[in-house]
mmCIF file of C-alpha atoms and ligand atoms in Angstrom:
data_model
loop_
_atom_site.group_PDB
_atom_site.id
_atom_site.type_symbol
_atom_site.label_atom_id
_atom_site.label_comp_id
_atom_site.label_asym_id
_atom_site.label_seq_id
_atom_site.Cartn_x
_atom_site.Cartn_y
_atom_site.Cartn_z
ATOM 1 C CA MET A 190 11.502 169.843 70.383
ATOM 2 C CA GLU A 191 10.443 166.847 71.932
ATOM 3 C CA GLU A 192 12.701 165.253 74.584
ATOM 4 C CA LEU A 193 14.635 162.261 73.141
ATOM 5 C CA VAL A 194 15.706 159.381 75.627
ATOM 6 C CA CYS A 195 17.864 156.225 75.137
ATOM 7 C CA ILE A 196 16.343 153.030 74.466
ATOM 8 C CA GLY A 197 18.742 151.387 76.503
ATOM 9 C CA CYS A 198 19.138 152.972 79.983
ATOM 10 C CA GLY A 199 16.498 156.136 79.640
ATOM 11 C CA ALA A 200 18.650 159.065 80.032
ATOM 12 C CA LYS A 201 17.854 161.971 78.356
ATOM 13 C CA ILE A 202 19.918 161.883 74.742
ATOM 14 C CA GLN A 203 22.669 165.001 74.930
ATOM 15 C CA THR A 204 25.523 165.595 72.645
ATOM 16 C CA GLN A 205 27.709 168.272 74.609
ATOM 17 C CA GLU A 206 28.889 166.859 77.681
ATOM 18 C CA LYS A 207 31.105 162.980 76.969
ATOM 19 C CA ASP A 208 31.282 161.691 80.575
ATOM 20 C CA LYS A 209 27.672 162.398 81.303
ATOM 21 C CA ALA A 210 24.628 160.120 81.482
ATOM 22 C CA GLY A 211 23.066 160.173 78.069
ATOM 23 C CA TYR A 212 26.193 161.279 75.637
ATOM 24 C CA THR A 213 25.655 160.395 72.131
ATOM 25 C CA PRO A 214 27.606 161.632 69.119
ATOM 26 C CA GLN A 215 25.956 163.879 66.805
ATOM 27 C CA SER A 216 26.096 161.492 64.050
ATOM 28 C CA ALA A 217 25.109 158.545 66.066
ATOM 29 C CA LEU A 218 21.803 160.675 67.456
ATOM 30 C CA GLU A 219 20.990 161.311 63.442
ATOM 31 C CA LYS A 220 21.281 157.485 62.446
ATOM 32 C CA GLY A 221 19.395 156.516 65.389
ATOM 33 C CA LEU A 222 16.520 158.756 64.124
ATOM 34 C CA GLU A 223 16.210 157.339 60.715
ATOM 35 C CA THR A 224 16.515 154.008 62.151
ATOM 36 C CA GLY A 225 14.213 154.383 65.313
ATOM 37 C CA GLU A 226 17.096 153.044 67.450
ATOM 38 C CA LEU A 227 18.173 155.337 69.638
ATOM 39 C CA TYR A 228 21.028 154.279 72.238
ATOM 40 C CA CYS A 229 22.977 156.617 74.088
ATOM 41 C CA GLN A 230 27.109 156.007 73.271
ATOM 42 C CA ARG A 231 27.421 154.164 76.950
ATOM 43 C CA CYS A 232 24.374 151.715 75.706
ATOM 44 C CA PHE A 233 25.496 151.518 72.433
ATOM 45 C CA ARG A 234 29.365 150.393 73.623
ATOM 46 C CA LEU A 235 27.903 148.065 76.021
ATOM 47 C CA ARG A 236 25.918 146.262 73.647
ATOM 48 C CA HIS A 237 27.848 145.763 70.619
ATOM 49 C CA TYR A 238 31.454 145.861 72.547
ATOM 50 C CA ASN A 239 30.611 144.398 75.463
ATOM 51 C CA GLU A 240 32.597 147.060 77.061
ATOM 52 C CA ILE A 241 31.731 149.870 80.294
ATOM 53 C CA VAL A 242 32.212 153.269 79.480
ATOM 54 C CA ASP A 243 32.177 155.363 82.715
ATOM 55 C CA VAL A 244 29.918 158.246 83.403
ATOM 56 C CA ASN A 245 30.474 160.994 86.082
ATOM 57 C CA ILE A 246 27.374 161.449 88.592
ATOM 58 C CA SER A 247 26.766 163.575 91.823
ATOM 59 C CA ASP A 248 27.667 162.951 95.150
ATOM 60 C CA ASP A 249 23.936 162.775 95.692
ATOM 61 C CA ASP A 250 23.698 160.001 93.678
ATOM 62 C CA PHE A 251 25.999 158.026 94.225
ATOM 63 C CA LEU A 252 24.997 158.131 98.540
ATOM 64 C CA LYS A 253 21.776 156.859 97.120
ATOM 65 C CA LEU A 254 23.118 153.878 95.191
ATOM 66 C CA LEU A 255 25.618 152.954 98.078
ATOM 67 C CA HIS A 256 22.323 152.660 100.507
ATOM 68 C CA GLU A 257 20.738 150.611 97.702
ATOM 69 C CA VAL A 258 23.905 148.254 98.025
ATOM 70 C CA GLY A 259 23.011 148.520 102.292
ATOM 71 C CA ASP A 260 19.359 147.271 101.549
ATOM 72 C CA SER A 261 20.174 144.120 99.758
ATOM 73 C CA ASP A 262 21.778 141.235 100.527
ATOM 74 C CA ALA A 263 24.582 141.151 98.188
ATOM 75 C CA LEU A 264 28.793 140.529 98.302
ATOM 76 C CA VAL A 265 29.789 144.325 97.977
ATOM 77 C CA VAL A 266 33.121 144.341 95.798
ATOM 78 C CA ASN A 267 35.122 147.365 96.892
ATOM 79 C CA VAL A 268 38.193 148.151 94.185
ATOM 80 C CA VAL A 269 40.636 150.494 95.565
ATOM 81 C CA ASP A 270 44.203 151.273 93.374
ATOM 82 C CA ILE A 271 47.008 150.069 95.656
ATOM 83 C CA PHE A 272 49.257 152.718 94.206
ATOM 84 C CA ASP A 273 46.647 155.277 95.886
ATOM 85 C CA PHE A 274 45.105 153.547 98.314
ATOM 86 C CA ASN A 275 44.313 156.979 100.290
ATOM 87 C CA GLY A 276 42.789 158.477 97.205
ATOM 88 C CA SER A 277 40.235 155.466 96.586
ATOM 89 C CA VAL A 278 39.102 154.283 99.974
ATOM 90 C CA ILE A 279 34.922 155.768 99.998
ATOM 91 C CA PRO A 280 34.487 157.005 103.091
ATOM 92 C CA GLY A 281 31.973 155.217 105.606
ATOM 93 C CA LEU A 282 31.890 152.206 103.231
ATOM 94 C CA PRO A 283 31.146 150.330 105.928
ATOM 95 C CA ARG A 284 28.223 152.200 106.945
ATOM 96 C CA PHE A 285 26.238 152.491 104.334
ATOM 97 C CA THR A 286 26.848 149.309 103.107
ATOM 98 C CA SER A 287 24.964 147.738 106.755
ATOM 99 C CA GLY A 288 27.075 144.588 107.115
ATOM 100 C CA ASN A 289 27.282 143.095 103.999
ATOM 101 C CA GLU A 290 30.602 141.714 103.411
ATOM 102 C CA ILE A 291 33.175 143.405 101.643
ATOM 103 C CA LEU A 292 35.842 141.976 99.209
ATOM 104 C CA LEU A 293 38.790 144.076 98.801
ATOM 105 C CA VAL A 294 40.509 144.471 95.598
ATOM 106 C CA GLY A 295 43.961 146.069 95.218
ATOM 107 C CA ASN A 296 44.320 146.686 91.593
ATOM 108 C CA LYS A 297 47.056 147.913 89.606
ATOM 109 C CA LYS A 298 49.409 145.456 91.482
ATOM 110 C CA ASP A 299 51.703 145.529 88.016
ATOM 111 C CA ILE A 300 52.698 149.622 89.439
ATOM 112 C CA LEU A 301 54.938 148.140 92.397
ATOM 113 C CA PRO A 302 58.328 146.819 91.894
ATOM 114 C CA LYS A 303 58.344 142.991 91.739
ATOM 115 C CA SER A 304 60.221 142.916 94.720
ATOM 116 C CA VAL A 305 58.017 143.260 97.038
ATOM 117 C CA ARG A 306 55.825 140.022 97.511
ATOM 118 C CA ASP A 307 51.791 139.427 97.430
ATOM 119 C CA SER A 308 51.565 138.514 100.947
ATOM 120 C CA LYS A 309 53.098 141.923 102.514
ATOM 121 C CA VAL A 310 50.984 144.294 100.446
ATOM 122 C CA THR A 311 47.504 141.942 101.432
ATOM 123 C CA GLN A 312 48.333 142.233 104.696
ATOM 124 C CA TRP A 313 49.094 146.218 104.611
ATOM 125 C CA LEU A 314 45.478 146.549 102.384
ATOM 126 C CA THR A 315 44.003 144.623 105.077
ATOM 127 C CA GLU A 316 45.375 146.378 107.710
ATOM 128 C CA ARG A 317 43.945 150.083 105.980
ATOM 129 C CA ALA A 318 40.676 148.463 105.637
ATOM 130 C CA HIS A 319 40.547 147.713 109.638
ATOM 131 C CA GLU A 320 41.446 151.374 110.081
ATOM 132 C CA GLU A 321 38.828 152.377 107.878
ATOM 133 C CA GLY A 322 36.272 150.345 109.808
ATOM 134 C CA PHE A 323 35.584 147.072 108.171
ATOM 135 C CA ARG A 324 37.094 143.502 108.033
ATOM 136 C CA PRO A 325 37.315 142.601 103.864
ATOM 137 C CA VAL A 326 35.914 138.767 103.682
ATOM 138 C CA ALA A 327 38.904 138.399 101.693
ATOM 139 C CA THR A 328 41.634 140.682 99.425
ATOM 140 C CA VAL A 329 42.560 139.912 96.256
ATOM 141 C CA LEU A 330 45.358 141.930 93.898
ATOM 142 C CA THR A 331 44.673 142.269 90.609
ATOM 143 C CA SER A 332 46.199 143.989 87.348
ATOM 144 C CA ALA A 333 43.259 144.780 85.254
ATOM 145 C CA GLN A 334 45.599 146.105 82.395
ATOM 146 C CA ASN A 335 48.016 143.079 82.290
ATOM 147 C CA LYS A 336 44.834 140.815 83.206
ATOM 148 C CA ILE A 337 46.618 139.424 86.252
ATOM 149 C CA ALA A 338 45.349 137.362 88.919
ATOM 150 C CA ILE A 339 41.687 138.201 86.925
ATOM 151 C CA ARG A 340 40.380 134.240 87.385
ATOM 152 C CA ASP A 341 41.409 134.580 91.025
ATOM 153 C CA LEU A 342 39.009 137.240 91.625
ATOM 154 C CA ILE A 343 36.122 135.528 89.492
ATOM 155 C CA ASP A 344 36.718 132.052 91.925
ATOM 156 C CA THR A 345 37.624 134.303 95.155
ATOM 157 C CA ILE A 346 34.007 136.460 93.976
ATOM 158 C CA GLU A 347 32.073 132.728 93.327
ATOM 159 C CA ALA A 348 33.328 131.524 96.779
ATOM 160 C CA HIS A 349 31.931 134.147 98.700
ATOM 161 C CA ARG A 350 28.735 135.380 97.326
ATOM 162 C CA ARG A 351 27.301 132.446 97.992
ATOM 163 C CA GLY A 352 24.650 133.061 95.548
ATOM 164 C CA ARG A 353 23.854 136.568 96.151
ATOM 165 C CA ASP A 354 24.586 139.860 94.001
ATOM 166 C CA VAL A 355 27.579 141.234 93.826
ATOM 167 C CA TYR A 356 27.851 145.097 93.860
ATOM 168 C CA VAL A 357 30.727 146.521 92.525
ATOM 169 C CA VAL A 358 31.946 149.830 93.776
ATOM 170 C CA GLY A 359 34.783 152.171 93.353
ATOM 171 C CA VAL A 360 36.156 155.447 92.928
ATOM 172 C CA THR A 361 36.893 156.930 89.528
ATOM 173 C CA ASN A 362 40.250 155.808 88.437
ATOM 174 C CA VAL A 363 40.868 153.108 90.103
ATOM 175 C CA GLY A 364 40.692 150.792 86.894
ATOM 176 C CA LYS A 365 36.876 149.417 87.779
ATOM 177 C CA SER A 366 35.802 149.881 84.052
ATOM 178 C CA THR A 367 39.132 148.027 83.323
ATOM 179 C CA LEU A 368 38.662 145.609 85.509
ATOM 180 C CA ILE A 369 34.961 144.501 84.759
ATOM 181 C CA ASN A 370 35.609 144.330 81.168
ATOM 182 C CA ALA A 371 38.778 142.426 81.838
ATOM 183 C CA ILE A 372 36.330 139.976 84.259
ATOM 184 C CA ILE A 373 34.144 139.661 81.208
ATOM 185 C CA GLN A 374 36.722 139.362 78.768
ATOM 186 C CA GLU A 375 37.696 136.438 80.987
ATOM 187 C CA ILE A 376 34.147 134.573 81.577
ATOM 188 C CA THR A 377 32.824 135.114 78.154
ATOM 189 C CA GLY A 378 35.983 133.330 76.734
ATOM 190 C CA ASP A 379 34.922 130.248 79.565
ATOM 191 C CA LYS A 380 31.949 130.546 79.583
ATOM 192 C CA ASP A 381 31.071 128.875 82.808
ATOM 193 C CA VAL A 382 30.880 131.378 85.835
ATOM 194 C CA ILE A 383 28.548 134.126 84.325
ATOM 195 C CA THR A 384 27.003 134.235 81.344
ATOM 196 C CA THR A 385 27.733 137.697 79.853
ATOM 197 C CA SER A 386 26.740 137.294 75.992
ATOM 198 C CA ARG A 387 23.558 139.541 76.275
ATOM 199 C CA PHE A 388 23.471 142.748 78.945
ATOM 200 C CA PRO A 389 19.471 142.796 79.257
ATOM 201 C CA GLY A 390 19.300 145.362 81.814
ATOM 202 C CA THR A 391 21.429 148.336 81.331
ATOM 203 C CA THR A 392 20.084 150.972 83.836
ATOM 204 C CA LEU A 393 21.278 154.872 84.402
ATOM 205 C CA ASP A 394 22.463 153.952 87.653
ATOM 206 C CA LYS A 395 24.295 150.817 87.458
ATOM 207 C CA ILE A 396 24.843 148.180 84.905
ATOM 208 C CA GLU A 397 23.707 144.409 85.336
ATOM 209 C CA ILE A 398 25.524 141.601 84.401
ATOM 210 C CA PRO A 399 23.631 138.201 84.904
ATOM 211 C CA LEU A 400 24.911 135.196 86.383
ATOM 212 C CA ASP A 401 23.480 131.775 85.966
ATOM 213 C CA ASP A 402 21.942 131.466 89.002
ATOM 214 C CA GLY A 403 19.875 134.821 88.387
ATOM 215 C CA SER A 404 22.039 136.920 90.546
ATOM 216 C CA TYR A 405 23.723 139.787 88.960
ATOM 217 C CA ILE A 406 27.013 141.798 89.192
ATOM 218 C CA PHE A 407 25.921 145.124 89.189
ATOM 219 C CA ASP A 408 28.842 147.875 88.424
ATOM 220 C CA THR A 409 28.266 151.076 90.155
ATOM 221 C CA PRO A 410 29.592 154.441 88.345
ATOM 222 C CA GLY A 411 32.932 155.726 90.552
ATOM 223 C CA ILE A 412 32.451 159.091 92.485
ATOM 224 C CA ILE A 413 35.157 161.326 92.068
ATOM 225 C CA HIS A 414 37.591 162.069 94.539
ATOM 226 C CA ARG A 415 38.648 165.418 95.160
ATOM 227 C CA HIS A 416 42.095 164.727 96.644
ATOM 228 C CA GLN A 417 43.116 162.382 93.544
ATOM 229 C CA MET A 418 46.145 164.634 91.679
ATOM 230 C CA ALA A 419 44.304 163.885 88.737
ATOM 231 C CA HIS A 420 41.830 166.172 88.853
ATOM 232 C CA TYR A 421 44.751 168.874 88.329
ATOM 233 C CA LEU A 422 46.219 168.035 85.301
ATOM 234 C CA THR A 423 45.130 167.809 81.990
ATOM 235 C CA ALA A 424 45.279 164.029 79.846
ATOM 236 C CA ARG A 425 48.507 164.801 78.600
ATOM 237 C CA ASN A 426 50.333 165.126 82.177
ATOM 238 C CA LEU A 427 48.009 162.007 83.910
ATOM 239 C CA LYS A 428 50.849 159.857 82.818
ATOM 240 C CA TYR A 429 53.002 161.039 85.652
ATOM 241 C CA VAL A 430 50.201 160.318 88.585
ATOM 242 C CA SER A 431 48.605 157.477 86.804
ATOM 243 C CA PRO A 432 52.093 154.940 85.978
ATOM 244 C CA LYS A 433 50.815 152.394 83.167
ATOM 245 C CA LYS A 434 54.318 150.007 84.511
ATOM 246 C CA GLU A 435 56.354 149.220 87.207
ATOM 247 C CA ILE A 436 58.094 152.019 89.051
ATOM 248 C CA LYS A 437 61.600 151.806 89.130
ATOM 249 C CA PRO A 438 62.197 153.496 92.977
ATOM 250 C CA LYS A 439 65.231 155.953 93.469
ATOM 251 C CA THR A 440 67.522 156.529 96.814
ATOM 252 C CA TYR A 441 68.955 159.301 97.177
ATOM 253 C CA GLN A 442 71.703 160.411 100.181
ATOM 254 C CA LEU A 443 70.604 163.580 101.006
ATOM 255 C CA ASN A 444 72.035 166.123 103.282
ATOM 256 C CA PRO A 445 69.871 168.237 106.387
ATOM 257 C CA ARG A 446 68.395 170.776 104.486
ATOM 258 C CA GLN A 447 68.414 169.967 101.175
ATOM 259 C CA THR A 448 64.969 169.200 98.919
ATOM 260 C CA LEU A 449 63.680 167.032 96.058
ATOM 261 C CA PHE A 450 61.556 168.636 93.424
ATOM 262 C CA LEU A 451 59.136 166.059 91.934
ATOM 263 C CA GLY A 452 58.452 167.816 88.880
ATOM 264 C CA GLY A 453 56.732 171.043 89.642
ATOM 265 C CA LEU A 454 53.813 168.697 91.500
ATOM 266 C CA GLY A 455 55.113 168.310 94.669
ATOM 267 C CA ARG A 456 58.508 168.985 97.053
ATOM 268 C CA PHE A 457 59.779 166.771 99.638
ATOM 269 C CA ASP A 458 62.343 168.526 102.473
ATOM 270 C CA PHE A 459 64.981 166.915 104.763
ATOM 271 C CA VAL A 460 64.644 169.562 107.513
ATOM 272 C CA SER A 461 66.849 167.860 110.054
ATOM 273 C CA GLY A 462 68.156 164.620 111.128
ATOM 274 C CA GLN A 463 71.424 162.620 110.031
ATOM 275 C CA LYS A 464 72.647 162.383 106.441
ATOM 276 C CA GLN A 465 70.900 159.528 104.809
ATOM 277 C CA GLY A 466 68.750 157.415 102.343
ATOM 278 C CA PHE A 467 65.423 158.373 100.940
ATOM 279 C CA THR A 468 63.721 156.412 98.399
ATOM 280 C CA ALA A 469 61.303 157.702 96.151
ATOM 281 C CA TYR A 470 58.363 155.816 94.319
ATOM 282 C CA PHE A 471 56.949 157.779 91.931
ATOM 283 C CA ASP A 472 55.808 157.338 88.185
ATOM 284 C CA ASN A 473 59.489 156.658 85.974
ATOM 285 C CA ASN A 474 58.789 159.811 83.630
ATOM 286 C CA LEU A 475 58.784 162.361 86.890
ATOM 287 C CA ASP A 476 62.063 164.243 87.048
ATOM 288 C CA LEU A 477 63.261 164.406 90.875
ATOM 289 C CA HIS A 478 65.109 167.907 91.557
ATOM 290 C CA ARG A 479 67.538 168.292 94.220
ATOM 291 C CA THR A 480 68.268 171.249 95.700
ATOM 292 C CA LYS A 481 69.001 173.215 98.906
ATOM 293 C CA LEU A 482 66.131 173.995 101.088
ATOM 294 C CA ASP A 483 67.445 177.247 101.432
ATOM 295 C CA GLY A 484 65.916 179.404 98.328
ATOM 296 C CA ALA A 485 64.003 176.262 97.617
ATOM 297 C CA ASP A 486 60.785 178.554 97.481
ATOM 298 C CA ALA A 487 62.320 181.061 94.982
ATOM 299 C CA PHE A 488 63.531 178.153 93.138
ATOM 300 C CA TYR A 489 60.008 176.872 92.887
ATOM 301 C CA ASP A 490 58.361 180.113 91.958
ATOM 302 C CA LYS A 491 61.410 180.803 89.222
ATOM 303 C CA HIS A 492 61.174 177.001 87.542
ATOM 304 C CA VAL A 493 57.559 175.804 87.877
ATOM 305 C CA GLY A 494 56.575 175.236 84.302
ATOM 306 C CA SER A 495 59.986 174.664 83.007
ATOM 307 C CA LEU A 496 62.211 172.964 84.587
ATOM 308 C CA LEU A 497 60.001 171.788 87.074
ATOM 309 C CA THR A 498 57.174 170.270 85.113
ATOM 310 C CA PRO A 499 54.914 169.296 85.184
ATOM 311 C CA PRO A 500 52.493 171.380 84.977
ATOM 312 C CA SER A 501 53.079 172.812 81.831
ATOM 313 C CA GLU A 502 53.801 176.491 81.317
ATOM 314 C CA LYS A 503 49.848 176.510 80.556
ATOM 315 C CA GLU A 504 48.587 174.357 83.104
ATOM 316 C CA LYS A 505 50.595 176.484 85.825
ATOM 317 C CA LEU A 506 48.239 179.270 85.306
ATOM 318 C CA ASP A 507 45.478 177.090 87.461
ATOM 319 C CA PHE A 508 47.567 174.731 89.324
ATOM 320 C CA PRO A 509 47.156 175.428 93.016
ATOM 321 C CA LYS A 510 49.653 176.969 95.671
ATOM 322 C CA LEU A 511 52.263 174.135 97.066
ATOM 323 C CA VAL A 512 51.008 173.777 100.723
ATOM 324 C CA ARG A 513 53.720 172.262 103.463
ATOM 325 C CA HIS A 514 52.727 169.255 105.709
ATOM 326 C CA GLU A 515 55.434 168.306 108.461
ATOM 327 C CA PHE A 516 56.841 165.270 110.098
ATOM 328 C CA THR A 517 58.210 164.148 112.784
ATOM 329 C CA ILE A 518 59.581 160.222 112.318
ATOM 330 C CA LYS A 519 60.855 157.857 114.530
ATOM 331 C CA ASP A 520 60.432 154.212 112.559
ATOM 332 C CA LYS A 521 60.130 153.013 109.017
ATOM 333 C CA MET A 522 57.664 155.149 107.316
ATOM 334 C CA ASP A 523 56.440 156.381 104.101
ATOM 335 C CA ILE A 524 55.480 159.831 103.386
ATOM 336 C CA VAL A 525 52.625 159.487 100.876
ATOM 337 C CA PHE A 526 51.595 162.305 98.122
ATOM 338 C CA SER A 527 47.856 161.245 97.566
ATOM 339 C CA GLY A 528 47.879 159.632 93.536
ATOM 340 C CA LEU A 529 51.383 160.793 93.309
ATOM 341 C CA GLY A 530 53.821 158.157 94.989
ATOM 342 C CA TRP A 531 55.799 158.268 98.387
ATOM 343 C CA VAL A 532 59.278 158.680 99.525
ATOM 344 C CA ARG A 533 60.542 156.070 102.305
ATOM 345 C CA VAL A 534 61.595 157.577 105.191
ATOM 346 C CA ASN A 535 64.375 154.963 107.257
ATOM 347 C CA ALA A 536 63.892 156.459 111.018
ATOM 348 C CA ASP A 537 64.269 155.070 114.360
ATOM 349 C CA GLY A 538 63.640 156.344 117.718
ATOM 350 C CA ALA A 539 66.960 156.859 118.312
ATOM 351 C CA ASN A 540 67.432 158.895 115.026
ATOM 352 C CA PRO A 541 64.211 160.669 114.307
ATOM 353 C CA VAL A 542 63.989 162.750 111.058
ATOM 354 C CA VAL A 543 62.440 165.812 110.458
ATOM 355 C CA VAL A 544 60.697 166.318 107.011
ATOM 356 C CA ALA A 545 58.179 168.397 105.115
ATOM 357 C CA ALA A 546 55.973 167.262 102.249
ATOM 358 C CA TRP A 547 54.473 169.936 99.942
ATOM 359 C CA ALA A 548 51.677 168.845 97.817
ATOM 360 C CA PRO A 549 48.766 171.011 96.053
ATOM 361 C CA GLU A 550 46.365 172.626 98.018
ATOM 362 C CA GLY A 551 43.482 169.999 98.111
ATOM 363 C CA VAL A 552 45.422 166.923 97.191
ATOM 364 C CA SER A 553 46.373 165.064 100.761
ATOM 365 C CA VAL A 554 49.278 164.144 101.961
ATOM 366 C CA MET A 555 50.201 161.229 104.753
ATOM 367 C CA ILE A 556 52.223 159.480 106.523
ATOM 368 C CA ARG A 557 52.017 155.219 106.935
ATOM 369 C CA LYS A 558 53.872 152.276 108.055
ATOM 370 C CA ALA A 559 56.271 151.412 105.157
ATOM 371 C CA LEU A 560 54.463 149.486 102.514
ATOM 372 C CA ILE A 561 58.132 148.112 101.148
HETATM 373 P P1 GDP B 701 37.522 154.058 86.967
HETATM 374 O O1 GDP B 701 37.346 154.968 86.894
HETATM 375 O O2 GDP B 701 37.934 153.071 87.908
HETATM 376 O O3 GDP B 701 36.255 153.091 85.409
HETATM 377 O O4 GDP B 701 38.865 153.531 86.086
HETATM 378 P P2 GDP B 701 39.768 153.464 84.212
HETATM 379 O O5 GDP B 701 39.293 151.482 84.412
HETATM 380 O O6 GDP B 701 38.665 154.110 83.483
HETATM 381 O O7 GDP B 701 41.247 153.304 84.712
HETATM 382 C C1 GDP B 701 41.903 154.728 85.011
HETATM 383 C C2 GDP B 701 43.449 155.066 84.598
HETATM 384 O O8 GDP B 701 43.807 153.599 84.910
HETATM 385 C C3 GDP B 701 43.000 154.488 83.036
HETATM 386 O O9 GDP B 701 44.557 155.164 82.631
HETATM 387 C C4 GDP B 701 43.487 153.040 82.998
HETATM 388 O O10 GDP B 701 44.385 152.768 81.818
HETATM 389 C C5 GDP B 701 44.327 153.073 83.942
HETATM 390 N N1 GDP B 701 44.666 151.248 85.083
HETATM 391 C C6 GDP B 701 42.998 150.736 84.824
HETATM 392 N N2 GDP B 701 43.811 149.056 85.525
HETATM 393 C C7 GDP B 701 44.934 149.447 85.566
HETATM 394 C C8 GDP B 701 46.729 148.423 85.817
HETATM 395 O O11 GDP B 701 45.564 147.078 86.370
HETATM 396 N N3 GDP B 701 47.255 148.874 86.525
HETATM 397 C C9 GDP B 701 48.116 150.208 85.504
HETATM 398 N N4 GDP B 701 49.377 150.531 85.557
HETATM 399 N N5 GDP B 701 46.860 150.969 85.406
HETATM 400 C C10 GDP B 701 45.338 150.728 85.170
#
């Protein structure tokens, strides 16, 4: 059989893997062959709905793309998930983009409690960027989902790109597609900055959104971050790790040697210190279950998949075992379960606290200066 390629991007047409390049539903393939206009689903959606669809690419392709960014004179827009900064960092980003200016976008701001001031989050994100080795030219907080600060972001991009191309980079799940779609919507509603009624060039590795002055916004595909909790759950349970609305913090007064189970996805042990309040920031639907530390291992083995869920009975068969990380804390700190949320601990030098955080093997747990 002759090899079929998409006339939009040149990808080899295939009907099996939805999230891979060239995917075309069987019915569309037949229709395309009839009419002679064969587009893959991604290009079809892009042409007809101005909508970006995710395609997963390999690490190698992603690195190649990043190098390409480094070889051009461009503004780099790095989208991260405020709720999961560590799960959204691109390791070595400043090295790959070699000196190009980076604008940092903290997306999903709608999830954070409303009481948190933007300036505090912006400062916090900027500090994290410094730790990663780059100094963003600006840091903007958005909610792609609720269309908050989209115009603000466009204006900030305009102010900093100075006639250059723009590369939007980010790992999967940070909301990059939703954000680009929101940008396109905002702009096509009000055509002064970017002309997006059509996308002449859709290439496999990136999407070009033409700007009035002949420059482009390039949307590069995201890469999967293996530390994200999301990769261990099925679609039905993803809602627990990808909250859709403002999280309501819950404070628990714990005695030493008490444990909080985070559904069956993680566990927080108060090992030693004075009785005190711990504030938990997790999706509102995730059940937190308090129990005694002694016997907690057996409790988990017995109840994971039923009382402690997600994972479900079925998911638990493939769910990685929980791994313990111990911390001695002498300040106001957050213990972060990557992609799931965090527990705020209020220790100080005179009253140090020892806690242990358990997360599925492969999912990182870290400690950071308290965000809130
Ligand atoms: P991408 O892989 O980076 O392109 O991310 P997507 O755009 O596919 O979004 C990943 C998930 O995050 C989806 O479930 C989105 O609905 C959700 N999402 C995207 N933007 C936001 C946002 O601003 N707030 C919230 N709460 N969720 C968002």
